[in-house]
């Protein structure tokens, strides 16, 4: 199909679209803009559009995927994808054309997400990220199922107990958090890199936290694990860059997921009330997924070794000493 152009400077002009329909240019613009923002992926199945200096451009469905599906043809492995941020990322990735391997210890929820996404888009593998054999199997299963691995989202993690004092944390509890949050990320990256290096391309993204930059927001073991994730990310970015592999992490503020609500003993509103300088906007798992999508897509092709904060500005301000009300 050929592209159809409607000049925004000529709102009264009519243009013929596929099937011989005649539509008023200004109406078409308004309608497509509305549909684009309300149903971005549904409209993409039929038409995609953009602006140039003086033209409103409608592209046929055969051309739309180039512009809308930012991960078309990519294969991703996402750990901790049965719920929360990982689930939101899996759903967003598939909408953008990726095939997704969902890895989690919760088989029931993981299988449920896969069923909703469809067998052609998603598959599930049981994976305890502290078990190297499980991680290796998850990577190998993704390659066997979909033919390759382009993206790893190291998302699985735990918060542990909210122990405020260094005197109260048992050595075993400290090691447990480090083992899941840091060693688990290391194992995922290790085995993803194993299959990415021969292809001289790939993308490794780990979920960190605002606790990777500031202290006092969580327990000592959790904060230590997330600082470690950032250090690991930077070091891997330096080593793997020569193979064309990008390594980044994303650091969200408190997201009202099941895990966060249990850790902080808060409901959705309680989580959203935690200090942020950005008012009137609330952080949801989908917002973090959008940041991961950016880091996974070619839109960030020259970004590596970076820690992307999704925090409403909390890490740039001191809530106890601020001259602005």
PDB file of C-alpha atoms in Angstrom:
ATOM      1  CA  UNK A   1       0.000   0.000   0.000  1.00  0.00           C
ATOM      2  CA  UNK A   2       1.181   3.507  -0.709  1.00  0.00           C
ATOM      3  CA  UNK A   3       1.481   6.137   2.010  1.00  0.00           C
ATOM      4  CA  UNK A   4      -1.308   8.707   2.223  1.00  0.00           C
ATOM      5  CA  UNK A   5      -0.503  12.336   3.001  1.00  0.00           C
ATOM      6  CA  UNK A   6      -2.865  14.918   4.496  1.00  0.00           C
ATOM      7  CA  UNK A   7      -1.499  18.441   4.713  1.00  0.00           C
ATOM      8  CA  UNK A   8      -2.238  20.053   8.082  1.00  0.00           C
ATOM      9  CA  UNK A   9      -2.129  23.466   6.425  1.00  0.00           C
ATOM     10  CA  UNK A  10      -5.072  22.457   4.252  1.00  0.00           C
ATOM     11  CA  UNK A  11      -7.694  21.216   6.733  1.00  0.00           C
ATOM     12  CA  UNK A  12     -10.479  21.319   4.171  1.00  0.00           C
ATOM     13  CA  UNK A  13      -8.720  19.075   1.694  1.00  0.00           C
ATOM     14  CA  UNK A  14      -9.872  15.481   1.374  1.00  0.00           C
ATOM     15  CA  UNK A  15      -7.579  12.533   0.764  1.00  0.00           C
ATOM     16  CA  UNK A  16      -8.412   9.051  -0.419  1.00  0.00           C
ATOM     17  CA  UNK A  17      -7.321   6.263   1.926  1.00  0.00           C
ATOM     18  CA  UNK A  18      -7.210   2.527   1.234  1.00  0.00           C
ATOM     19  CA  UNK A  19     -10.588   1.215   0.179  1.00  0.00           C
ATOM     20  CA  UNK A  20     -11.647   4.447  -1.514  1.00  0.00           C
ATOM     21  CA  UNK A  21     -12.909   6.276   1.602  1.00  0.00           C
ATOM     22  CA  UNK A  22     -12.836  10.057   1.522  1.00  0.00           C
ATOM     23  CA  UNK A  23     -12.036  11.746   4.855  1.00  0.00           C
ATOM     24  CA  UNK A  24     -11.709  15.383   5.799  1.00  0.00           C
ATOM     25  CA  UNK A  25      -8.084  16.162   6.629  1.00  0.00           C
ATOM     26  CA  UNK A  26      -8.637  18.078   9.870  1.00  0.00           C
ATOM     27  CA  UNK A  27     -11.089  15.477  11.169  1.00  0.00           C
ATOM     28  CA  UNK A  28      -8.645  12.706  10.326  1.00  0.00           C
ATOM     29  CA  UNK A  29      -5.877  14.424  12.243  1.00  0.00           C
ATOM     30  CA  UNK A  30      -7.993  14.926  15.345  1.00  0.00           C
ATOM     31  CA  UNK A  31      -9.374  11.406  15.269  1.00  0.00           C
ATOM     32  CA  UNK A  32      -6.043   9.688  14.750  1.00  0.00           C
ATOM     33  CA  UNK A  33      -4.376  11.742  17.457  1.00  0.00           C
ATOM     34  CA  UNK A  34      -7.122  10.801  19.889  1.00  0.00           C
ATOM     35  CA  UNK A  35      -6.915   7.124  19.002  1.00  0.00           C
ATOM     36  CA  UNK A  36      -3.126   7.134  19.057  1.00  0.00           C
ATOM     37  CA  UNK A  37      -2.941   8.302  22.654  1.00  0.00           C
ATOM     38  CA  UNK A  38      -5.915   6.259  23.862  1.00  0.00           C
ATOM     39  CA  UNK A  39      -5.219   3.031  21.992  1.00  0.00           C
ATOM     40  CA  UNK A  40      -1.626   3.292  20.700  1.00  0.00           C
ATOM     41  CA  UNK A  41      -1.202  -0.350  19.792  1.00  0.00           C
ATOM     42  CA  UNK A  42      -4.676  -0.976  18.403  1.00  0.00           C
ATOM     43  CA  UNK A  43      -4.372   1.840  15.902  1.00  0.00           C
ATOM     44  CA  UNK A  44      -0.893   0.639  15.020  1.00  0.00           C
ATOM     45  CA  UNK A  45      -2.438  -2.512  13.629  1.00  0.00           C
ATOM     46  CA  UNK A  46      -4.078  -0.412  10.908  1.00  0.00           C
ATOM     47  CA  UNK A  47      -2.271   2.895  10.480  1.00  0.00           C
ATOM     48  CA  UNK A  48       0.653   4.750  11.966  1.00  0.00           C
ATOM     49  CA  UNK A  49       1.213   8.448  11.590  1.00  0.00           C
ATOM     50  CA  UNK A  50       3.693  11.182  12.336  1.00  0.00           C
ATOM     51  CA  UNK A  51       4.349  14.875  11.689  1.00  0.00           C
ATOM     52  CA  UNK A  52       6.853  16.602   9.469  1.00  0.00           C
ATOM     53  CA  UNK A  53       7.174  20.354   9.110  1.00  0.00           C
ATOM     54  CA  UNK A  54       3.890  20.772   7.247  1.00  0.00           C
ATOM     55  CA  UNK A  55       2.464  17.326   6.722  1.00  0.00           C
ATOM     56  CA  UNK A  56       0.406  14.893   8.715  1.00  0.00           C
ATOM     57  CA  UNK A  57       1.428  11.489   7.420  1.00  0.00           C
ATOM     58  CA  UNK A  58      -0.610   8.301   7.545  1.00  0.00           C
ATOM     59  CA  UNK A  59       1.240   5.093   6.840  1.00  0.00           C
ATOM     60  CA  UNK A  60      -0.330   1.808   5.872  1.00  0.00           C
ATOM     61  CA  UNK A  61      -0.275  -1.143   8.266  1.00  0.00           C
ATOM     62  CA  UNK A  62       2.539  -2.777   6.311  1.00  0.00           C
ATOM     63  CA  UNK A  63       4.788   0.151   7.233  1.00  0.00           C
ATOM     64  CA  UNK A  64       3.532   0.760  10.764  1.00  0.00           C
ATOM     65  CA  UNK A  65       5.610  -1.825  12.584  1.00  0.00           C
ATOM     66  CA  UNK A  66       8.827   0.010  11.741  1.00  0.00           C
ATOM     67  CA  UNK A  67       7.678   3.008  13.753  1.00  0.00           C
ATOM     68  CA  UNK A  68       5.593   1.512  16.542  1.00  0.00           C
ATOM     69  CA  UNK A  69       7.052  -1.833  17.448  1.00  0.00           C
ATOM     70  CA  UNK A  70      10.324  -0.815  18.987  1.00  0.00           C
ATOM     71  CA  UNK A  71      11.408  -4.393  19.733  1.00  0.00           C
ATOM     72  CA  UNK A  72      10.162  -6.085  16.577  1.00  0.00           C
ATOM     73  CA  UNK A  73      12.038  -9.344  16.053  1.00  0.00           C
ATOM     74  CA  UNK A  74      13.797  -9.214  19.429  1.00  0.00           C
ATOM     75  CA  UNK A  75      13.866 -11.971  22.040  1.00  0.00           C
ATOM     76  CA  UNK A  76      13.904 -11.116  25.741  1.00  0.00           C
ATOM     77  CA  UNK A  77      14.354 -13.078  28.951  1.00  0.00           C
ATOM     78  CA  UNK A  78      12.771 -11.391  31.982  1.00  0.00           C
ATOM     79  CA  UNK A  79      13.306 -12.723  35.492  1.00  0.00           C
ATOM     80  CA  UNK A  80      10.703 -12.096  38.162  1.00  0.00           C
ATOM     81  CA  UNK A  81       8.130 -11.582  35.416  1.00  0.00           C
ATOM     82  CA  UNK A  82       5.143 -13.293  37.029  1.00  0.00           C
ATOM     83  CA  UNK A  83       4.003 -10.042  38.647  1.00  0.00           C
ATOM     84  CA  UNK A  84       4.949  -6.437  39.371  1.00  0.00           C
ATOM     85  CA  UNK A  85       7.545  -4.631  37.272  1.00  0.00           C
ATOM     86  CA  UNK A  86       8.603  -7.801  35.466  1.00  0.00           C
ATOM     87  CA  UNK A  87       5.059  -8.628  34.398  1.00  0.00           C
ATOM     88  CA  UNK A  88       4.470  -5.069  33.176  1.00  0.00           C
ATOM     89  CA  UNK A  89       7.719  -5.209  31.220  1.00  0.00           C
ATOM     90  CA  UNK A  90       6.774  -8.529  29.634  1.00  0.00           C
ATOM     91  CA  UNK A  91       3.407  -7.163  28.538  1.00  0.00           C
ATOM     92  CA  UNK A  92       4.954  -3.995  27.124  1.00  0.00           C
ATOM     93  CA  UNK A  93       7.723  -5.879  25.328  1.00  0.00           C
ATOM     94  CA  UNK A  94       5.257  -8.167  23.562  1.00  0.00           C
ATOM     95  CA  UNK A  95       3.174  -5.179  22.489  1.00  0.00           C
ATOM     96  CA  UNK A  96       6.315  -3.846  20.863  1.00  0.00           C
ATOM     97  CA  UNK A  97       6.939  -7.033  18.925  1.00  0.00           C
ATOM     98  CA  UNK A  98       9.320  -8.960  21.186  1.00  0.00           C
ATOM     99  CA  UNK A  99       9.162 -12.641  22.034  1.00  0.00           C
ATOM    100  CA  UNK A 100       9.433 -13.013  25.801  1.00  0.00           C
ATOM    101  CA  UNK A 101      10.656 -15.824  28.033  1.00  0.00           C
ATOM    102  CA  UNK A 102       9.130 -15.320  31.469  1.00  0.00           C
ATOM    103  CA  UNK A 103      11.300 -16.701  34.271  1.00  0.00           C
ATOM    104  CA  UNK A 104      10.022 -16.927  37.828  1.00  0.00           C
ATOM    105  CA  UNK A 105       9.717 -19.199  40.857  1.00  0.00           C
ATOM    106  CA  UNK A 106       5.942 -18.692  40.875  1.00  0.00           C
ATOM    107  CA  UNK A 107       4.848 -21.194  38.249  1.00  0.00           C
ATOM    108  CA  UNK A 108       1.122 -20.520  38.559  1.00  0.00           C
ATOM    109  CA  UNK A 109       1.338 -16.757  38.048  1.00  0.00           C
ATOM    110  CA  UNK A 110       4.026 -17.093  35.391  1.00  0.00           C
ATOM    111  CA  UNK A 111       1.966 -19.540  33.347  1.00  0.00           C
ATOM    112  CA  UNK A 112      -1.063 -17.277  33.734  1.00  0.00           C
ATOM    113  CA  UNK A 113       0.808 -14.291  32.281  1.00  0.00           C
ATOM    114  CA  UNK A 114       2.057 -16.421  29.380  1.00  0.00           C
ATOM    115  CA  UNK A 115      -1.438 -17.650  28.624  1.00  0.00           C
ATOM    116  CA  UNK A 116      -2.728 -14.077  28.510  1.00  0.00           C
ATOM    117  CA  UNK A 117       0.091 -12.971  26.212  1.00  0.00           C
ATOM    118  CA  UNK A 118      -0.314 -15.961  23.914  1.00  0.00           C
ATOM    119  CA  UNK A 119       1.975 -18.904  23.095  1.00  0.00           C
ATOM    120  CA  UNK A 120       3.383 -17.210  20.015  1.00  0.00           C
ATOM    121  CA  UNK A 121       4.602 -14.250  22.095  1.00  0.00           C
ATOM    122  CA  UNK A 122       5.574 -15.687  25.473  1.00  0.00           C
ATOM    123  CA  UNK A 123       6.776 -18.822  27.179  1.00  0.00           C
ATOM    124  CA  UNK A 124       7.448 -19.676  30.824  1.00  0.00           C
ATOM    125  CA  UNK A 125      10.400 -21.317  32.527  1.00  0.00           C
ATOM    126  CA  UNK A 126      10.784 -21.986  36.241  1.00  0.00           C
ATOM    127  CA  UNK A 127      13.871 -20.190  37.495  1.00  0.00           C
ATOM    128  CA  UNK A 128      15.380 -19.599  40.911  1.00  0.00           C
ATOM    129  CA  UNK A 129      17.970 -16.941  40.134  1.00  0.00           C
ATOM    130  CA  UNK A 130      20.179 -18.045  43.038  1.00  0.00           C
ATOM    131  CA  UNK A 131      20.569 -21.432  41.353  1.00  0.00           C
ATOM    132  CA  UNK A 132      23.073 -21.206  38.513  1.00  0.00           C
ATOM    133  CA  UNK A 133      21.708 -24.319  36.851  1.00  0.00           C
ATOM    134  CA  UNK A 134      18.226 -22.748  36.740  1.00  0.00           C
ATOM    135  CA  UNK A 135      19.598 -19.546  35.237  1.00  0.00           C
ATOM    136  CA  UNK A 136      21.623 -21.413  32.625  1.00  0.00           C
ATOM    137  CA  UNK A 137      18.544 -23.459  31.725  1.00  0.00           C
ATOM    138  CA  UNK A 138      16.395 -20.328  31.409  1.00  0.00           C
ATOM    139  CA  UNK A 139      18.838 -18.778  28.953  1.00  0.00           C
ATOM    140  CA  UNK A 140      19.185 -21.997  26.967  1.00  0.00           C
ATOM    141  CA  UNK A 141      15.403 -22.453  26.886  1.00  0.00           C
ATOM    142  CA  UNK A 142      14.903 -18.940  25.518  1.00  0.00           C
ATOM    143  CA  UNK A 143      17.407 -19.619  22.740  1.00  0.00           C
ATOM    144  CA  UNK A 144      15.901 -23.039  21.977  1.00  0.00           C
ATOM    145  CA  UNK A 145      12.353 -21.651  21.899  1.00  0.00           C
ATOM    146  CA  UNK A 146      12.920 -18.417  19.991  1.00  0.00           C
ATOM    147  CA  UNK A 147      16.268 -18.934  18.255  1.00  0.00           C
ATOM    148  CA  UNK A 148      18.349 -16.292  20.040  1.00  0.00           C
ATOM    149  CA  UNK A 149      18.540 -13.923  23.013  1.00  0.00           C
ATOM    150  CA  UNK A 150      18.765 -10.172  22.463  1.00  0.00           C
ATOM    151  CA  UNK A 151      17.670  -8.766  25.827  1.00  0.00           C
ATOM    152  CA  UNK A 152      17.991  -9.819  29.450  1.00  0.00           C
ATOM    153  CA  UNK A 153      16.002  -7.957  32.069  1.00  0.00           C
ATOM    154  CA  UNK A 154      17.429  -8.958  35.448  1.00  0.00           C
ATOM    155  CA  UNK A 155      14.357  -7.995  37.428  1.00  0.00           C
ATOM    156  CA  UNK A 156      13.867 -10.639  40.113  1.00  0.00           C
ATOM    157  CA  UNK A 157      14.705  -9.476  43.618  1.00  0.00           C
ATOM    158  CA  UNK A 158      13.526  -9.421  47.220  1.00  0.00           C
ATOM    159  CA  UNK A 159      13.296  -6.830  49.971  1.00  0.00           C
ATOM    160  CA  UNK A 160      13.725  -9.061  52.971  1.00  0.00           C
ATOM    161  CA  UNK A 161      12.878  -7.862  56.461  1.00  0.00           C
ATOM    162  CA  UNK A 162      12.668  -4.189  57.360  1.00  0.00           C
ATOM    163  CA  UNK A 163      15.427  -4.289  59.983  1.00  0.00           C
ATOM    164  CA  UNK A 164      16.430  -0.691  60.739  1.00  0.00           C
ATOM    165  CA  UNK A 165      19.506  -1.433  62.839  1.00  0.00           C
ATOM    166  CA  UNK A 166      22.782  -3.066  61.874  1.00  0.00           C
ATOM    167  CA  UNK A 167      22.626  -4.739  65.297  1.00  0.00           C
ATOM    168  CA  UNK A 168      19.449  -6.631  64.406  1.00  0.00           C
ATOM    169  CA  UNK A 169      20.369  -8.148  61.046  1.00  0.00           C
ATOM    170  CA  UNK A 170      21.473 -11.753  61.116  1.00  0.00           C
ATOM    171  CA  UNK A 171      24.379 -12.744  58.883  1.00  0.00           C
ATOM    172  CA  UNK A 172      22.169 -15.295  57.142  1.00  0.00           C
ATOM    173  CA  UNK A 173      19.533 -12.649  56.338  1.00  0.00           C
ATOM    174  CA  UNK A 174      22.185 -10.272  54.974  1.00  0.00           C
ATOM    175  CA  UNK A 175      23.610 -13.000  52.767  1.00  0.00           C
ATOM    176  CA  UNK A 176      20.144 -14.019  51.546  1.00  0.00           C
ATOM    177  CA  UNK A 177      19.392 -10.564  50.128  1.00  0.00           C
ATOM    178  CA  UNK A 178      22.843 -10.254  48.553  1.00  0.00           C
ATOM    179  CA  UNK A 179      22.503 -13.723  47.057  1.00  0.00           C
ATOM    180  CA  UNK A 180      19.180 -12.948  45.379  1.00  0.00           C
ATOM    181  CA  UNK A 181      19.580  -9.310  44.373  1.00  0.00           C
ATOM    182  CA  UNK A 182      23.269  -9.181  43.473  1.00  0.00           C
ATOM    183  CA  UNK A 183      24.477 -12.722  42.838  1.00  0.00           C
ATOM    184  CA  UNK A 184      21.241 -13.466  40.960  1.00  0.00           C
ATOM    185  CA  UNK A 185      21.878 -10.490  38.680  1.00  0.00           C
ATOM    186  CA  UNK A 186      25.459 -11.643  38.181  1.00  0.00           C
ATOM    187  CA  UNK A 187      24.355 -15.145  37.175  1.00  0.00           C
ATOM    188  CA  UNK A 188      21.778 -13.803  34.746  1.00  0.00           C
ATOM    189  CA  UNK A 189      24.308 -11.502  33.108  1.00  0.00           C
ATOM    190  CA  UNK A 190      26.949 -14.227  32.982  1.00  0.00           C
ATOM    191  CA  UNK A 191      24.795 -16.673  31.057  1.00  0.00           C
ATOM    192  CA  UNK A 192      23.153 -14.039  28.877  1.00  0.00           C
ATOM    193  CA  UNK A 193      26.607 -12.780  27.901  1.00  0.00           C
ATOM    194  CA  UNK A 194      27.590 -16.347  27.041  1.00  0.00           C
ATOM    195  CA  UNK A 195      25.078 -16.413  24.168  1.00  0.00           C
ATOM    196  CA  UNK A 196      25.294 -12.716  23.278  1.00  0.00           C
ATOM    197  CA  UNK A 197      29.074 -12.476  22.818  1.00  0.00           C
ATOM    198  CA  UNK A 198      29.206 -14.733  19.707  1.00  0.00           C
ATOM    199  CA  UNK A 199      26.532 -12.526  18.105  1.00  0.00           C
ATOM    200  CA  UNK A 200      28.446  -9.382  19.083  1.00  0.00           C
ATOM    201  CA  UNK A 201      25.259  -7.695  20.228  1.00  0.00           C
ATOM    202  CA  UNK A 202      22.891  -7.749  23.168  1.00  0.00           C
ATOM    203  CA  UNK A 203      21.316  -5.795  25.948  1.00  0.00           C
ATOM    204  CA  UNK A 204      21.446  -6.474  29.688  1.00  0.00           C
ATOM    205  CA  UNK A 205      19.233  -4.403  31.988  1.00  0.00           C
ATOM    206  CA  UNK A 206      18.964  -4.853  35.753  1.00  0.00           C
ATOM    207  CA  UNK A 207      16.354  -3.443  38.103  1.00  0.00           C
ATOM    208  CA  UNK A 208      18.180  -1.516  40.806  1.00  0.00           C
ATOM    209  CA  UNK A 209      16.552   1.079  43.104  1.00  0.00           C
ATOM    210  CA  UNK A 210      16.786   4.644  44.342  1.00  0.00           C
ATOM    211  CA  UNK A 211      18.490   2.909  47.276  1.00  0.00           C
ATOM    212  CA  UNK A 212      21.445   2.484  44.917  1.00  0.00           C
ATOM    213  CA  UNK A 213      22.144   6.201  45.345  1.00  0.00           C
ATOM    214  CA  UNK A 214      20.774   7.312  48.715  1.00  0.00           C
ATOM    215  CA  UNK A 215      20.888   5.789  52.180  1.00  0.00           C
ATOM    216  CA  UNK A 216      18.154   5.357  54.752  1.00  0.00           C
ATOM    217  CA  UNK A 217      15.437   4.151  52.412  1.00  0.00           C
ATOM    218  CA  UNK A 218      15.647   0.487  53.302  1.00  0.00           C
ATOM    219  CA  UNK A 219      17.565  -2.114  55.283  1.00  0.00           C
ATOM    220  CA  UNK A 220      21.359  -2.374  55.134  1.00  0.00           C
ATOM    221  CA  UNK A 221      21.332  -5.610  53.168  1.00  0.00           C
ATOM    222  CA  UNK A 222      18.914  -4.319  50.532  1.00  0.00           C
ATOM    223  CA  UNK A 223      20.743  -1.002  50.079  1.00  0.00           C
ATOM    224  CA  UNK A 224      24.071  -2.833  49.829  1.00  0.00           C
ATOM    225  CA  UNK A 225      22.695  -5.208  47.203  1.00  0.00           C
ATOM    226  CA  UNK A 226      21.421  -2.383  45.002  1.00  0.00           C
ATOM    227  CA  UNK A 227      24.677  -0.417  45.263  1.00  0.00           C
ATOM    228  CA  UNK A 228      26.375  -3.641  44.192  1.00  0.00           C
ATOM    229  CA  UNK A 229      24.078  -3.967  41.176  1.00  0.00           C
ATOM    230  CA  UNK A 230      25.138  -0.530  39.936  1.00  0.00           C
ATOM    231  CA  UNK A 231      28.822  -1.364  40.365  1.00  0.00           C
ATOM    232  CA  UNK A 232      28.359  -4.645  38.534  1.00  0.00           C
ATOM    233  CA  UNK A 233      26.497  -2.858  35.744  1.00  0.00           C
ATOM    234  CA  UNK A 234      29.279  -0.332  35.192  1.00  0.00           C
ATOM    235  CA  UNK A 235      32.017  -2.946  35.235  1.00  0.00           C
ATOM    236  CA  UNK A 236      30.181  -5.248  32.829  1.00  0.00           C
ATOM    237  CA  UNK A 237      29.485  -2.327  30.496  1.00  0.00           C
ATOM    238  CA  UNK A 238      33.228  -1.739  30.203  1.00  0.00           C
ATOM    239  CA  UNK A 239      34.041  -5.389  29.537  1.00  0.00           C
ATOM    240  CA  UNK A 240      31.151  -6.256  27.227  1.00  0.00           C
ATOM    241  CA  UNK A 241      31.148  -3.063  25.187  1.00  0.00           C
ATOM    242  CA  UNK A 242      33.778  -4.486  22.854  1.00  0.00           C
ATOM    243  CA  UNK A 243      31.213  -7.108  21.838  1.00  0.00           C
ATOM    244  CA  UNK A 244      28.517  -4.537  21.135  1.00  0.00           C
ATOM    245  CA  UNK A 245      26.626  -5.485  24.302  1.00  0.00           C
ATOM    246  CA  UNK A 246      25.048  -2.653  26.278  1.00  0.00           C
ATOM    247  CA  UNK A 247      24.611  -2.969  30.051  1.00  0.00           C
ATOM    248  CA  UNK A 248      22.398  -0.606  32.053  1.00  0.00           C
ATOM    249  CA  UNK A 249      20.124  -0.545  35.067  1.00  0.00           C
ATOM    250  CA  UNK A 250      16.915   1.221  35.987  1.00  0.00           C
ATOM    251  CA  UNK A 251      16.312   2.588  39.491  1.00  0.00           C
ATOM    252  CA  UNK A 252      12.669   3.132  40.428  1.00  0.00           C
ATOM    253  CA  UNK A 253      11.325   4.841  43.521  1.00  0.00           C
ATOM    254  CA  UNK A 254       8.822   2.893  45.633  1.00  0.00           C
ATOM    255  CA  UNK A 255       6.374   1.174  43.279  1.00  0.00           C
ATOM    256  CA  UNK A 256       3.087  -0.113  44.747  1.00  0.00           C
ATOM    257  CA  UNK A 257       3.767  -3.772  43.962  1.00  0.00           C
ATOM    258  CA  UNK A 258       2.849  -6.665  46.241  1.00  0.00           C
ATOM    259  CA  UNK A 259       6.439  -6.924  47.455  1.00  0.00           C
ATOM    260  CA  UNK A 260       6.804  -3.213  48.248  1.00  0.00           C
ATOM    261  CA  UNK A 261       3.487  -3.073  50.084  1.00  0.00           C
ATOM    262  CA  UNK A 262       4.458  -6.056  52.215  1.00  0.00           C
ATOM    263  CA  UNK A 263       7.912  -4.639  52.972  1.00  0.00           C
ATOM    264  CA  UNK A 264       6.765  -1.142  53.930  1.00  0.00           C
ATOM    265  CA  UNK A 265       3.419  -2.353  55.337  1.00  0.00           C
ATOM    266  CA  UNK A 266       1.537   0.172  53.189  1.00  0.00           C
ATOM    267  CA  UNK A 267      -1.323   0.089  50.717  1.00  0.00           C
ATOM    268  CA  UNK A 268      -1.230   1.673  47.245  1.00  0.00           C
ATOM    269  CA  UNK A 269      -1.942   5.146  48.582  1.00  0.00           C
ATOM    270  CA  UNK A 270       0.690   4.772  51.276  1.00  0.00           C
ATOM    271  CA  UNK A 271       3.355   3.886  48.730  1.00  0.00           C
ATOM    272  CA  UNK A 272       2.342   6.831  46.567  1.00  0.00           C
ATOM    273  CA  UNK A 273       2.531   9.222  49.515  1.00  0.00           C
ATOM    274  CA  UNK A 274       6.258   8.628  49.998  1.00  0.00           C
ATOM    275  CA  UNK A 275       8.162  11.814  49.291  1.00  0.00           C
ATOM    276  CA  UNK A 276       8.692  12.963  45.708  1.00  0.00           C
ATOM    277  CA  UNK A 277       9.254  16.448  44.339  1.00  0.00           C
ATOM    278  CA  UNK A 278       6.994  15.665  41.374  1.00  0.00           C
ATOM    279  CA  UNK A 279       3.407  16.198  42.472  1.00  0.00           C
ATOM    280  CA  UNK A 280       0.212  15.010  40.836  1.00  0.00           C
ATOM    281  CA  UNK A 281       1.907  12.021  39.207  1.00  0.00           C
ATOM    282  CA  UNK A 282       2.158   8.548  40.721  1.00  0.00           C
ATOM    283  CA  UNK A 283       4.650   5.829  39.918  1.00  0.00           C
ATOM    284  CA  UNK A 284       3.261   2.532  38.636  1.00  0.00           C
ATOM    285  CA  UNK A 285       4.956  -0.647  37.394  1.00  0.00           C
ATOM    286  CA  UNK A 286       4.084   0.367  33.833  1.00  0.00           C
ATOM    287  CA  UNK A 287       6.192   3.524  34.185  1.00  0.00           C
ATOM    288  CA  UNK A 288       9.249   1.480  35.097  1.00  0.00           C
ATOM    289  CA  UNK A 289       8.518  -0.860  32.195  1.00  0.00           C
ATOM    290  CA  UNK A 290       8.583   2.136  29.839  1.00  0.00           C
ATOM    291  CA  UNK A 291      12.071   3.016  31.106  1.00  0.00           C
ATOM    292  CA  UNK A 292      13.220  -0.563  30.563  1.00  0.00           C
ATOM    293  CA  UNK A 293      11.745  -0.461  27.059  1.00  0.00           C
ATOM    294  CA  UNK A 294      13.764   2.660  26.293  1.00  0.00           C
ATOM    295  CA  UNK A 295      16.987   1.007  27.460  1.00  0.00           C
ATOM    296  CA  UNK A 296      16.148  -2.160  25.519  1.00  0.00           C
ATOM    297  CA  UNK A 297      15.354  -0.379  22.258  1.00  0.00           C
ATOM    298  CA  UNK A 298      17.593   1.179  19.635  1.00  0.00           C
ATOM    299  CA  UNK A 299      16.498   4.585  20.883  1.00  0.00           C
ATOM    300  CA  UNK A 300      19.216   4.168  23.522  1.00  0.00           C
ATOM    301  CA  UNK A 301      21.761   2.527  21.221  1.00  0.00           C
ATOM    302  CA  UNK A 302      24.596   4.726  22.542  1.00  0.00           C
ATOM    303  CA  UNK A 303      23.660   4.370  26.216  1.00  0.00           C
ATOM    304  CA  UNK A 304      25.648   1.924  28.349  1.00  0.00           C
ATOM    305  CA  UNK A 305      26.855   1.787  31.937  1.00  0.00           C
ATOM    306  CA  UNK A 306      23.982   4.066  32.913  1.00  0.00           C
ATOM    307  CA  UNK A 307      21.663   4.001  35.932  1.00  0.00           C
ATOM    308  CA  UNK A 308      18.322   5.456  34.816  1.00  0.00           C
ATOM    309  CA  UNK A 309      16.307   6.848  37.733  1.00  0.00           C
ATOM    310  CA  UNK A 310      12.509   6.708  37.627  1.00  0.00           C
ATOM    311  CA  UNK A 311      11.982   8.466  40.922  1.00  0.00           C
ATOM    312  CA  UNK A 312      10.036  11.704  40.585  1.00  0.00           C
ATOM    313  CA  UNK A 313      13.216  13.576  41.489  1.00  0.00           C
ATOM    314  CA  UNK A 314      13.613  12.173  44.999  1.00  0.00           C
ATOM    315  CA  UNK A 315      17.330  11.527  44.558  1.00  0.00           C
ATOM    316  CA  UNK A 316      18.101  15.155  43.650  1.00  0.00           C
ATOM    317  CA  UNK A 317      16.467  16.842  46.649  1.00  0.00           C
ATOM    318  CA  UNK A 318      16.713  16.908  50.435  1.00  0.00           C
ATOM    319  CA  UNK A 319      13.200  16.633  51.834  1.00  0.00           C
ATOM    320  CA  UNK A 320      14.341  17.924  55.237  1.00  0.00           C
ATOM    321  CA  UNK A 321      16.065  21.019  53.895  1.00  0.00           C
ATOM    322  CA  UNK A 322      14.327  22.655  50.963  1.00  0.00           C
ATOM    323  CA  UNK A 323      13.524  26.334  50.418  1.00  0.00           C
ATOM    324  CA  UNK A 324      10.725  25.568  47.960  1.00  0.00           C
ATOM    325  CA  UNK A 325       7.268  24.776  49.298  1.00  0.00           C
TER     326      UNK A 325
END
